[in-house]
Amino acid sequence: MPAWDDPKTVAANDPGRMLAALDGYVDDFLTSWKAGSRGPLKIPSPLRNVVISGLGGSGIVGSLAAELVRDSCAVPIVIVKDYDLPAFAGKDTLVICVSYSGNTEETLDVALQAKGKGCTLITISSGGRLQRVHGAHEQHISVPADRQPRAALPLMLGSLLGVLSGLKLTKHRLEPASERHVRSFHEGVKLSTSEQTNRAKRTARALVEKYPSWYAARPLVGVALRARHQINENSKMLARNDEVPECNHNDLVPWGETRDGARHWVGILRTASDPPQIARRLDFFIDLLERQRVTHEEFVADAPGVVGQVLQALVYVDYVSVYAALLRGVDPTPVPIIGQLKDLLAKHGRAPQLAKQIP
Ligand code: F6R
């Protein structure tokens, strides 16, 4: 019997209830979007640039949001996934720091530098020290503290997009028809939907114990990155990702020469509205993988509108990663090795100094 058909096996393999955390995907996203946009939010005038800082399960929301709003945002958005605020940041910069725990030292460091340079600071966390670092204005958005950071993606992405939309930095929203589409797709990948018709379970079975590579073009580049992270953390497997068209200028070469196609699994994330110049590249790649006998799968996010497409693809890859964990018999929730590194850093890293600066 497959690992997901027996409720007792599922409960035993998923004691942290990672699957249950995915249940409220669309509701969490929309509720936090509303809360994020409510404000009152203040930004510098004139606003010259935006920095979004965060790591891992929190950092990915910056990547996703920046990619999503790129076609409509009038100012540059720079993503920071380390300790340093870029030198250009100043009084005309909006810095948004996202950390689910609110205690990630890289993000705290950036927040303090932002405060020191007089940037406008908005923080998003479920608590921790981050909510106590205030910039020119006190602007903190709180999300519920009841899950693993990566399982809080819908809450944090919704909050961040809500902020960007409240500040008129994006015109995108999840239109009602798109919301209906994503909700219906979501039903089809839940545990209660059998493998025969459940796209995420089928993908998990195909990639498990292989070396998965995820590919996408804008607006799904961040989703391919998310897929890798989720396969790493939930399924505890190595994985990789790359982006089109850039990877057509380098990564394409080994696929043309591969001698160990059976070891790999390739996932291609597309949208129903990919422009022809992108679709042609993806079709070429798929033909190549067929010739090289590499197992591959296309996933087409077909929700109307770009926000719905991103959300639909996120729902898909998140479920795939938890189903792969169930198939492997590993608990998707704990990531003890990340905890061990954080414990070490808490004693010897920047954390002790930061703790003094943010009581
Ligand atoms: C854990 C996870 C990690 C954390 C990262 C940063 O579920 O996904 O990648 O997100 O270690 O921690 P936070 O999100 O608390 O800033």
Coordinates of N, CA, C and O in Angstrom, one line a residue, residues 35 123-127 131 140-144 159:
A35 N -3.9 41.9 5.3 CA -3.3 42.5 6.5 C -2.0 43.4 6.1 O -1.9 44.5 6.6
T123 N 9.4 45.4 8.8 CA 9.8 44.0 9.2 C 8.6 43.1 9.2 O 7.4 43.5 9.5
I124 N 8.8 41.8 8.8 CA 7.8 40.8 8.8 C 8.3 39.6 9.6 O 9.4 39.1 9.2
S125 N 7.7 39.2 10.6 CA 8.1 38.0 11.4 C 7.0 37.5 12.3 O 6.0 38.2 12.4
S126 N 7.2 36.4 12.9 CA 6.2 35.9 13.9 C 6.6 36.2 15.3 O 6.0 35.8 16.2
G127 N 7.7 37.0 15.4 CA 8.2 37.4 16.7 C 9.7 37.6 16.6 O 10.2 38.0 15.6
Q131 N 11.3 42.2 15.4 CA 10.2 43.1 15.6 C 10.6 44.3 16.5 O 9.8 45.3 16.7
H140 N 5.8 47.0 11.7 CA 6.1 45.6 11.8 C 4.8 44.8 11.5 O 3.7 45.2 11.9
I141 N 5.0 43.8 10.7 CA 3.8 43.0 10.3 C 4.0 41.6 10.9 O 5.0 40.9 10.7
S142 N 3.1 41.2 11.7 CA 3.2 40.0 12.5 C 2.4 38.8 11.8 O 1.3 39.0 11.3
V143 N 3.1 37.7 11.7 CA 2.4 36.5 11.2 C 2.3 35.4 12.3 O 3.2 35.4 13.2
P144 N 1.3 34.5 12.3 CA 1.2 33.5 13.3 C 2.4 32.6 13.5 O 3.0 32.3 12.5
S159 N 1.9 38.6 3.0 CA 2.2 39.9 3.7 C 3.1 40.8 2.8 O 2.8 42.0 2.7

